[in-house]
Short mmCIF file of C-alpha atoms and ligand atoms in Angstrom, two decimals:
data_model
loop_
_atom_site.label_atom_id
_atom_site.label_comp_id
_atom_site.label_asym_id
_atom_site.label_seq_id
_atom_site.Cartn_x
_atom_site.Cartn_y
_atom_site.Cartn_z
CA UNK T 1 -26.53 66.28 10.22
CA UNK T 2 -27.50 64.31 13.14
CA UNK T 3 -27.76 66.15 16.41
CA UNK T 4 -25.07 65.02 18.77
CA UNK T 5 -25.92 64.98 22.82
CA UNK T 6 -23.88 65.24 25.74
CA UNK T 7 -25.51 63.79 28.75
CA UNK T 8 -24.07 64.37 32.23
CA UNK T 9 -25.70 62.07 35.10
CA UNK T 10 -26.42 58.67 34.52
CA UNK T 11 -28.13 58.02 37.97
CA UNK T 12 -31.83 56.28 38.77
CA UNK T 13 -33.45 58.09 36.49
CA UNK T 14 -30.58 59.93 34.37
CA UNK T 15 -29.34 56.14 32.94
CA UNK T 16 -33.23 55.14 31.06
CA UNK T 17 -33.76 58.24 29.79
CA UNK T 18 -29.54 58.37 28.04
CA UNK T 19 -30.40 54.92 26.64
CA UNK T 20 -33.65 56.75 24.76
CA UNK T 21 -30.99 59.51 24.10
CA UNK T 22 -28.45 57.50 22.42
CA UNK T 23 -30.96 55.25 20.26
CA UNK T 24 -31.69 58.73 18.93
CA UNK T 25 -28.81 60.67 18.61
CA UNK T 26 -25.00 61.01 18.18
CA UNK T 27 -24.36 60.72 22.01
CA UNK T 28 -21.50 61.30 24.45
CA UNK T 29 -21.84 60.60 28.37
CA UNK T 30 -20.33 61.60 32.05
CA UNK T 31 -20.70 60.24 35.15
CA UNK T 32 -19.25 61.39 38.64
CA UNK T 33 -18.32 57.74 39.08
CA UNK T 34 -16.55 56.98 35.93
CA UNK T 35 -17.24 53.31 36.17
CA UNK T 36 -21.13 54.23 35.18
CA UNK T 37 -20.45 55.97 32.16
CA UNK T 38 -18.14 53.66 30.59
CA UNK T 39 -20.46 50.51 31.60
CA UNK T 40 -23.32 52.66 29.74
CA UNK T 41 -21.30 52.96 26.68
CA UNK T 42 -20.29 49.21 26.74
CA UNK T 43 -23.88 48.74 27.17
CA UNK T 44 -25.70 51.16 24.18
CA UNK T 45 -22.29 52.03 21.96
CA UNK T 46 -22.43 55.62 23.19
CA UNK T 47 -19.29 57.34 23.56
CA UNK T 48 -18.04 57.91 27.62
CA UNK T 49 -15.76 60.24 28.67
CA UNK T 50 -14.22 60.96 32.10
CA UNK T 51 -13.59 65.13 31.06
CA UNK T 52 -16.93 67.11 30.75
CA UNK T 53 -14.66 69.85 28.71
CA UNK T 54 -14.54 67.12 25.68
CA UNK T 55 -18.61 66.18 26.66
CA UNK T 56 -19.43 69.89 25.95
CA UNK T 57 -16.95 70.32 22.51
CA UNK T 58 -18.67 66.62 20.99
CA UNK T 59 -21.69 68.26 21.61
CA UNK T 60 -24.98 70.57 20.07
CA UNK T 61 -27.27 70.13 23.62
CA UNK T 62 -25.76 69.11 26.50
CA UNK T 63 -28.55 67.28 28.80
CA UNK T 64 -28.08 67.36 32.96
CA UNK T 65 -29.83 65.06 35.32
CA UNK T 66 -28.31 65.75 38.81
CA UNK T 67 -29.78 65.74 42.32
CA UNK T 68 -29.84 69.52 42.78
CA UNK T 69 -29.34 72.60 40.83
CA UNK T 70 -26.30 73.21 42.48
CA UNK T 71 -24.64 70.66 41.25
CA UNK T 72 -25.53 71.72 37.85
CA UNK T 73 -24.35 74.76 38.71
CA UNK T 74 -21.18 73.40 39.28
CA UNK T 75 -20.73 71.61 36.56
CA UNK T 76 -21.78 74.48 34.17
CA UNK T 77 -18.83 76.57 35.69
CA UNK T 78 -16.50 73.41 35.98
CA UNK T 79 -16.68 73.72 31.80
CA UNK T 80 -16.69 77.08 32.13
CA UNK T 81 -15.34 78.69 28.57
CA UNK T 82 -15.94 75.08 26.92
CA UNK T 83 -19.06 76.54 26.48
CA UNK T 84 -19.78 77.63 22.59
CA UNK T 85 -21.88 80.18 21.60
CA UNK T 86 -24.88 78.65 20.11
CA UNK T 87 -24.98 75.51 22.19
CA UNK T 88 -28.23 74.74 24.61
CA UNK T 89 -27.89 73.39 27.99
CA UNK T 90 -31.46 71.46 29.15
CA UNK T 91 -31.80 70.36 32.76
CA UNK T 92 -33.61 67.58 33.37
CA UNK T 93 -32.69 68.18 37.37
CA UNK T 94 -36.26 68.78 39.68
CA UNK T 95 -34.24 71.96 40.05
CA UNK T 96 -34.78 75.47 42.01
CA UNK T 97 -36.24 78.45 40.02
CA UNK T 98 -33.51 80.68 41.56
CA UNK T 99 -30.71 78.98 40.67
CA UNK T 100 -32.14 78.07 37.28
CA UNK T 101 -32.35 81.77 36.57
CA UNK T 102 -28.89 82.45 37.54
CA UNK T 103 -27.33 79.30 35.59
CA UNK T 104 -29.21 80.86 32.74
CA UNK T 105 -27.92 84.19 32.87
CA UNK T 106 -24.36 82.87 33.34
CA UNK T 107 -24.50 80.71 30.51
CA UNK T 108 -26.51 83.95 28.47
CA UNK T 109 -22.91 85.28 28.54
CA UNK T 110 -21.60 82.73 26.62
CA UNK T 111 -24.34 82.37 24.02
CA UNK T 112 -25.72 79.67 25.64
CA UNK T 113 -29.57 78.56 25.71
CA UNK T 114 -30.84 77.36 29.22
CA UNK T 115 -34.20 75.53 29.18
CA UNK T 116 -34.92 73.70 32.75
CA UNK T 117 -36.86 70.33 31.83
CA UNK T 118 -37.92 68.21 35.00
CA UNK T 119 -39.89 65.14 34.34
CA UNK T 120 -42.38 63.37 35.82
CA UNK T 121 -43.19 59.48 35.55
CA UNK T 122 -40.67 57.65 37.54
CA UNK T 123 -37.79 55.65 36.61
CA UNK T 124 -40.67 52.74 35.03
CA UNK T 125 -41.85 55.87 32.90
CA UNK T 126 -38.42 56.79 31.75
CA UNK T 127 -37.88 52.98 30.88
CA UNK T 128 -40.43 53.20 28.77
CA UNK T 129 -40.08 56.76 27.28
CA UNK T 130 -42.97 58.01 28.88
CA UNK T 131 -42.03 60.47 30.68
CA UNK T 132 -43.92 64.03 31.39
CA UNK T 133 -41.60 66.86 30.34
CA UNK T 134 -42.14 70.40 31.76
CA UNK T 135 -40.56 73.28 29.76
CA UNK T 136 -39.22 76.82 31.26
CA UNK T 137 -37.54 78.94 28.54
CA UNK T 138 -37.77 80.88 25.53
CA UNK T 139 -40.30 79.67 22.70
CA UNK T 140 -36.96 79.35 20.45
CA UNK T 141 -35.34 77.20 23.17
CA UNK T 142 -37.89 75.28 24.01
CA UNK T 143 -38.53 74.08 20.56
CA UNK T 144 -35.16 73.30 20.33
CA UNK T 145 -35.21 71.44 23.67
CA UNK T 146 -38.28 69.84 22.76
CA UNK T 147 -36.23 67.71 19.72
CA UNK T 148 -34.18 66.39 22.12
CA UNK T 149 -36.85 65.12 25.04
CA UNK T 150 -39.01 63.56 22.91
CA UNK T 151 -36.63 60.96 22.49
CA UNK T 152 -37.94 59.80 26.60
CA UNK T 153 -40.93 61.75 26.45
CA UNK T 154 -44.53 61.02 25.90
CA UNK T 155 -45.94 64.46 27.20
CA UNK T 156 -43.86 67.52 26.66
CA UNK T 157 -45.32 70.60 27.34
CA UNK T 158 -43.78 74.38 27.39
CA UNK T 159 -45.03 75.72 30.64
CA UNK T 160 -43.60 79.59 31.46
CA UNK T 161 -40.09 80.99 31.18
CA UNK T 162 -36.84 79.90 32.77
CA UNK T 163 -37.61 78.17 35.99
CA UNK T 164 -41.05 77.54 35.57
CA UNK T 165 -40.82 74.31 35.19
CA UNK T 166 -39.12 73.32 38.09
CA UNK T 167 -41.40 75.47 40.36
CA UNK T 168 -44.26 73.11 38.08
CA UNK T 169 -42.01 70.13 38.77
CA UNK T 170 -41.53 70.60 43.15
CA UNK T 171 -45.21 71.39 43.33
CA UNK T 172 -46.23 68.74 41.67
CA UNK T 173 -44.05 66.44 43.99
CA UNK T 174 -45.16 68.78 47.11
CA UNK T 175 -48.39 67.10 46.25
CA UNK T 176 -47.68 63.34 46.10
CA UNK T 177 -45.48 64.08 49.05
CA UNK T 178 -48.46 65.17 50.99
CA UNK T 179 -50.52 62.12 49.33
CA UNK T 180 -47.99 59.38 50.41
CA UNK T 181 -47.59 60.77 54.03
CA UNK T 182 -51.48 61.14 54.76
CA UNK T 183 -52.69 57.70 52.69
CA UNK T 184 -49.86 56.45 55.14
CA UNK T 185 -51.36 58.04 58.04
CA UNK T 186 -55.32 56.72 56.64
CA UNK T 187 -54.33 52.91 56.05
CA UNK T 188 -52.25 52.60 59.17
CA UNK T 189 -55.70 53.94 61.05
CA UNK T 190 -57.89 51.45 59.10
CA UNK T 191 -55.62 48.71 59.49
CA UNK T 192 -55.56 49.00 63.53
CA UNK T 193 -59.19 49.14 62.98
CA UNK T 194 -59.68 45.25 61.04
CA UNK T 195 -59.68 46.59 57.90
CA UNK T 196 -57.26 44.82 55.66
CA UNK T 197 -55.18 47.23 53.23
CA UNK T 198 -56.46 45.59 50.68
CA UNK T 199 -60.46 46.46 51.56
CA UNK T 200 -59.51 50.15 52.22
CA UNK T 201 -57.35 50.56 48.95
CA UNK T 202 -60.77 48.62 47.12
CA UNK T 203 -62.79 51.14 48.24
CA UNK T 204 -60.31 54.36 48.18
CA UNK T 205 -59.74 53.71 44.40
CA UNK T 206 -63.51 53.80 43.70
CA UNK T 207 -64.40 57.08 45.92
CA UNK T 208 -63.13 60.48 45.85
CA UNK T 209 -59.63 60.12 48.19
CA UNK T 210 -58.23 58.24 45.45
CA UNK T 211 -54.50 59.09 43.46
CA UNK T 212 -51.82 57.35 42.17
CA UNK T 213 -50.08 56.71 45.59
CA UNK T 214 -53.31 54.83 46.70
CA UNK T 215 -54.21 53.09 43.15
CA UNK T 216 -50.09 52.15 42.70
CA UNK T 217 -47.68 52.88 44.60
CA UNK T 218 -49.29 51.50 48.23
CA UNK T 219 -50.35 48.53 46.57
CA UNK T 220 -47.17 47.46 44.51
CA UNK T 221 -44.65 48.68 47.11
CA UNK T 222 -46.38 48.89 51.00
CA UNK T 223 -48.87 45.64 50.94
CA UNK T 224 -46.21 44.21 49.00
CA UNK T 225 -43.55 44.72 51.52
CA UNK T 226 -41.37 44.91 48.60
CA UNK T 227 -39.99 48.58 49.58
CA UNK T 228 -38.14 49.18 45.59
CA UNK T 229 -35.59 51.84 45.74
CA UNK T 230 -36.61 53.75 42.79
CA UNK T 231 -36.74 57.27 44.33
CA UNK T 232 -35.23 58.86 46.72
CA UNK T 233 -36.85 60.17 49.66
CA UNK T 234 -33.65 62.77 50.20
CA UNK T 235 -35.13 63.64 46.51
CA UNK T 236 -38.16 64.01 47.43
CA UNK T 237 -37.71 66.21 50.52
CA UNK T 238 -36.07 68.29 48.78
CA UNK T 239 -38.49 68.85 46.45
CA UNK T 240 -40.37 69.69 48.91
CA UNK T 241 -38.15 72.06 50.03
CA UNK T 242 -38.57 73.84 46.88
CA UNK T 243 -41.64 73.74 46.89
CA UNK T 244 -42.04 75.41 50.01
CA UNK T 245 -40.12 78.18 49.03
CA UNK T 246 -42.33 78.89 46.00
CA UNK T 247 -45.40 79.08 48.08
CA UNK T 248 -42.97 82.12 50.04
CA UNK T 249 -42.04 83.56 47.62
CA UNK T 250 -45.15 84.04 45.86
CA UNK T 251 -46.96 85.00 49.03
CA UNK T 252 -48.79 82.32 49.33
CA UNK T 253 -50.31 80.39 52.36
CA UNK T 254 -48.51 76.83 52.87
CA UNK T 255 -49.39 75.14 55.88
CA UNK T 256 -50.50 71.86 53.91
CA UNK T 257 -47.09 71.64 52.06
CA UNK T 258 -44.73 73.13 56.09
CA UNK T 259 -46.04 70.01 57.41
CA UNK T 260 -44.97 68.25 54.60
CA UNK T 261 -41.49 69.84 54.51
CA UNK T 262 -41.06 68.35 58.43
CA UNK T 263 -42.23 65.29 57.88
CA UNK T 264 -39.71 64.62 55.32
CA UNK T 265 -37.39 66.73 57.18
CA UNK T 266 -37.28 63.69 59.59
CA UNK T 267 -37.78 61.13 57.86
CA UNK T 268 -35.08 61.87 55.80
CA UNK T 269 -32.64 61.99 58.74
CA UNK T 270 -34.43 58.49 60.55
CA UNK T 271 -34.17 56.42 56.96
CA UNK T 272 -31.18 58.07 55.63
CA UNK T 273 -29.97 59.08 52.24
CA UNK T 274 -30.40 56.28 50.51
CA UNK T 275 -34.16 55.43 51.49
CA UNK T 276 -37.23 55.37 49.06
CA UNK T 277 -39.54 58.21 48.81
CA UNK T 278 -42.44 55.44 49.85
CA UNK T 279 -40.74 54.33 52.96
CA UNK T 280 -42.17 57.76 54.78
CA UNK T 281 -44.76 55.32 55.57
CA UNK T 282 -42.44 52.60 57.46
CA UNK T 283 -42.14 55.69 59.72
CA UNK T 284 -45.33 55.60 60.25
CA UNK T 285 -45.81 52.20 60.20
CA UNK T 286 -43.26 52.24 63.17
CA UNK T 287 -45.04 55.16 64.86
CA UNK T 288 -48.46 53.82 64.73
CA UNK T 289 -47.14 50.26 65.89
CA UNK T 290 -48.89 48.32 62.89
CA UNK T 291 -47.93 47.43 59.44
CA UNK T 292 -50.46 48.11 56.79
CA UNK T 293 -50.98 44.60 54.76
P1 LIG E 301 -29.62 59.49 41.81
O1 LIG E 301 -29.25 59.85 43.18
O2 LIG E 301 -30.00 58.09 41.48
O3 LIG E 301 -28.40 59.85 40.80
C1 LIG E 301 -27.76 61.09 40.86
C2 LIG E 301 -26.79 61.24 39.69
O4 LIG E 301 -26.11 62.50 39.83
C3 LIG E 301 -25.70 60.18 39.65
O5 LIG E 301 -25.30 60.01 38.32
C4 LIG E 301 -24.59 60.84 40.48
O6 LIG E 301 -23.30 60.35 40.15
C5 LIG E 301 -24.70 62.26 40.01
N1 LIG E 301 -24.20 63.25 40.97
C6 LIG E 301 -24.56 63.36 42.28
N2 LIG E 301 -23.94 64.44 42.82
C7 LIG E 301 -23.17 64.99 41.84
C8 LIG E 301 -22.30 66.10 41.78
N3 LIG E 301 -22.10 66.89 42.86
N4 LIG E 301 -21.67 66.37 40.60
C9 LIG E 301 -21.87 65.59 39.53
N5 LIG E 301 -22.68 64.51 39.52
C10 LIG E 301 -23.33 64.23 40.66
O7 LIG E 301 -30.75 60.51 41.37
P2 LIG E 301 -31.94 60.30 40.29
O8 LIG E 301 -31.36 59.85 39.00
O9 LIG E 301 -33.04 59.53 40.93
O10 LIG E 301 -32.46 61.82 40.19
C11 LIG E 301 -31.84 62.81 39.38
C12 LIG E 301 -32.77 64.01 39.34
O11 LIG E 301 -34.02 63.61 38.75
C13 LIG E 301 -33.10 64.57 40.75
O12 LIG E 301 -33.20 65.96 40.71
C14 LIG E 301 -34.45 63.91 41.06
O13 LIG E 301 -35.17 64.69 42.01
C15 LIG E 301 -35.08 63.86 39.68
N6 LIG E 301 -36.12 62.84 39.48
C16 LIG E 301 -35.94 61.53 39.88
C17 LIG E 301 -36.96 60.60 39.68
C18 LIG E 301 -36.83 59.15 40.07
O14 LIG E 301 -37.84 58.41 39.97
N7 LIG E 301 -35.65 58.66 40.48
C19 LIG E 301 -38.26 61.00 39.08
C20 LIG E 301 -38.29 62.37 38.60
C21 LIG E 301 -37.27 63.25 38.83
P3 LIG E 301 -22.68 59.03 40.83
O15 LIG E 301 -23.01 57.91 39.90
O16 LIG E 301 -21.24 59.32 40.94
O17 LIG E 301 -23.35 58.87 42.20
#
């Protein structure tokens, strides 16, 4: 019998990865904004439906993809004894360990399977179902989980139990967070200097300061000026955010990653909410009175 999916959040990156979802499986979809879920279902012939009680009965997993984990939260209690015993919920949110844990043992009282499944990649990697998948759950679960993400997956890989992976997940982006703001901070210098972006990325990208925000993103979005809105920076600080408190919780130092957490802090509230993760650096930009071409 063919596994049928419920997917809840068809947003920047939410939408790609459905469309893997429903080439593969028997697949239902809700949107906040109705008018996104029935477009996708014009679109790919999956089913829409505006009442996330009839998402969770048409389906075996239910997928989420939401800004934060309390929305999913939300949502989990908005179907609250829709829920059937046997069902698995995976959460594809760059969620908070915390709440993960608590969705999961909510849902444990219903029978329900919770397996938290960030990804990495962007929304070019989801186009192309090559995302990074980071499990936290049960072995059992997680194999079960693991059906499903393949279908926008190229790297899937069971990482700890429940919330794991989205401690994995804000970490991850506490470090490109850190890498866009100081490559920012180094081309901006260089620039002011004579040095064209251009030269310093040349040389970057063959010597040891190199990553993928120098050897892509600065390159196709900064010297471009072309600024894409793939990402959001309200996203990304709170990631960071997260992030952050890991590093407390754990005991660990986290100066590196408190700077980051103000930076975005306020460049979040000087760009706004809808602003790209990679614009951090027209605040810079801005500060340092140049613009890095
Ligand atoms: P977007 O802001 O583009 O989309 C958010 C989605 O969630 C939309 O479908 C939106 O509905 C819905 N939504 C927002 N608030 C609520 C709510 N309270 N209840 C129900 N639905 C809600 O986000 P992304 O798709 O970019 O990101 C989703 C998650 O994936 C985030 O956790 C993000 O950090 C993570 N992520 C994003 C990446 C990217 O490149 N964009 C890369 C890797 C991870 P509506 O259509 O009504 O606005």
């Amino acid at each position: 019998m063919t596994l049928r999916v419920g997917f809840v959040g068809l947003g920047a990156i939410g939408r790609p990865m459905a469309v893997h979802v429903a080439t593969h499986f028997e697949t239902t979809v809700w949107n906040r904004t109705a008018e996104r879920a029935r477009a996708f279902a014009q679109a790919t012939g999956a089913k829409a439906t505006e009442d996330l009680g009839a998402l969770v009965a048409s389906a075996d997993v239910v997928i989420t993809c939401l800004p934060t984990s309390q929305d999913v939260r939300e949502v989990v209690e908005r179907i609250g004894s829709a829920w059937r015993a046997g069902q698995l919920l995976v959460d594809c949110t760059s969620g908070d360990p915390g709440t993960s844990r608590a969705i999961a043992a909510w849902l444990a009282e219903h029978g329900v399977d919770f397996v938290d499944a960030p990804v990495s990649g962007g929304t070019s990697g989801a186009e192309a179902a090559k995302l990074t998948v980071m499990l936290g759950g049960t072995s059992d679960a997680v194999a079960r989980a693991q059906e499903v993400v393949r279908a926008f997956a190229a790297k899937v890989v069971h990482v700890g139990p429940v919330g794991t992976g989205h401690a994995l997940k804000a970490l991850n982006n506490a470090l490109l967070a850190i890498n866009i703001q100081a490559s920012g901070e180094a081309l901006a210098a260089l620039v002011k200097l004579g040095v064209s972006g251009a030269k310093a990325l040349e040389v970057i990208n063959a010597s040891s300061g190199r990553s993928n925000v120098t050897e892509n993103l600065i390159a196709e979005r900064v010297l471009s000026r072309a600024w894409p809105r793939t990402f959001r920076l309200a996203l990304l600080d709170k990631d960071v955010g997260i992030a952050l408190k890991v590093l407390q919780d754990t005991g660990v130092p986290h100066d590196a990653i408190g700077v980051a957490k103000k930076v975005y802090a306020e460049g979040r509230a000087a760009l706004g909410e809808e602003a790209d993760h990679v614009e951090l650096i027209r605040e810079i930009e801005r500060a340092a009175g140049v613009e890095i071409r």
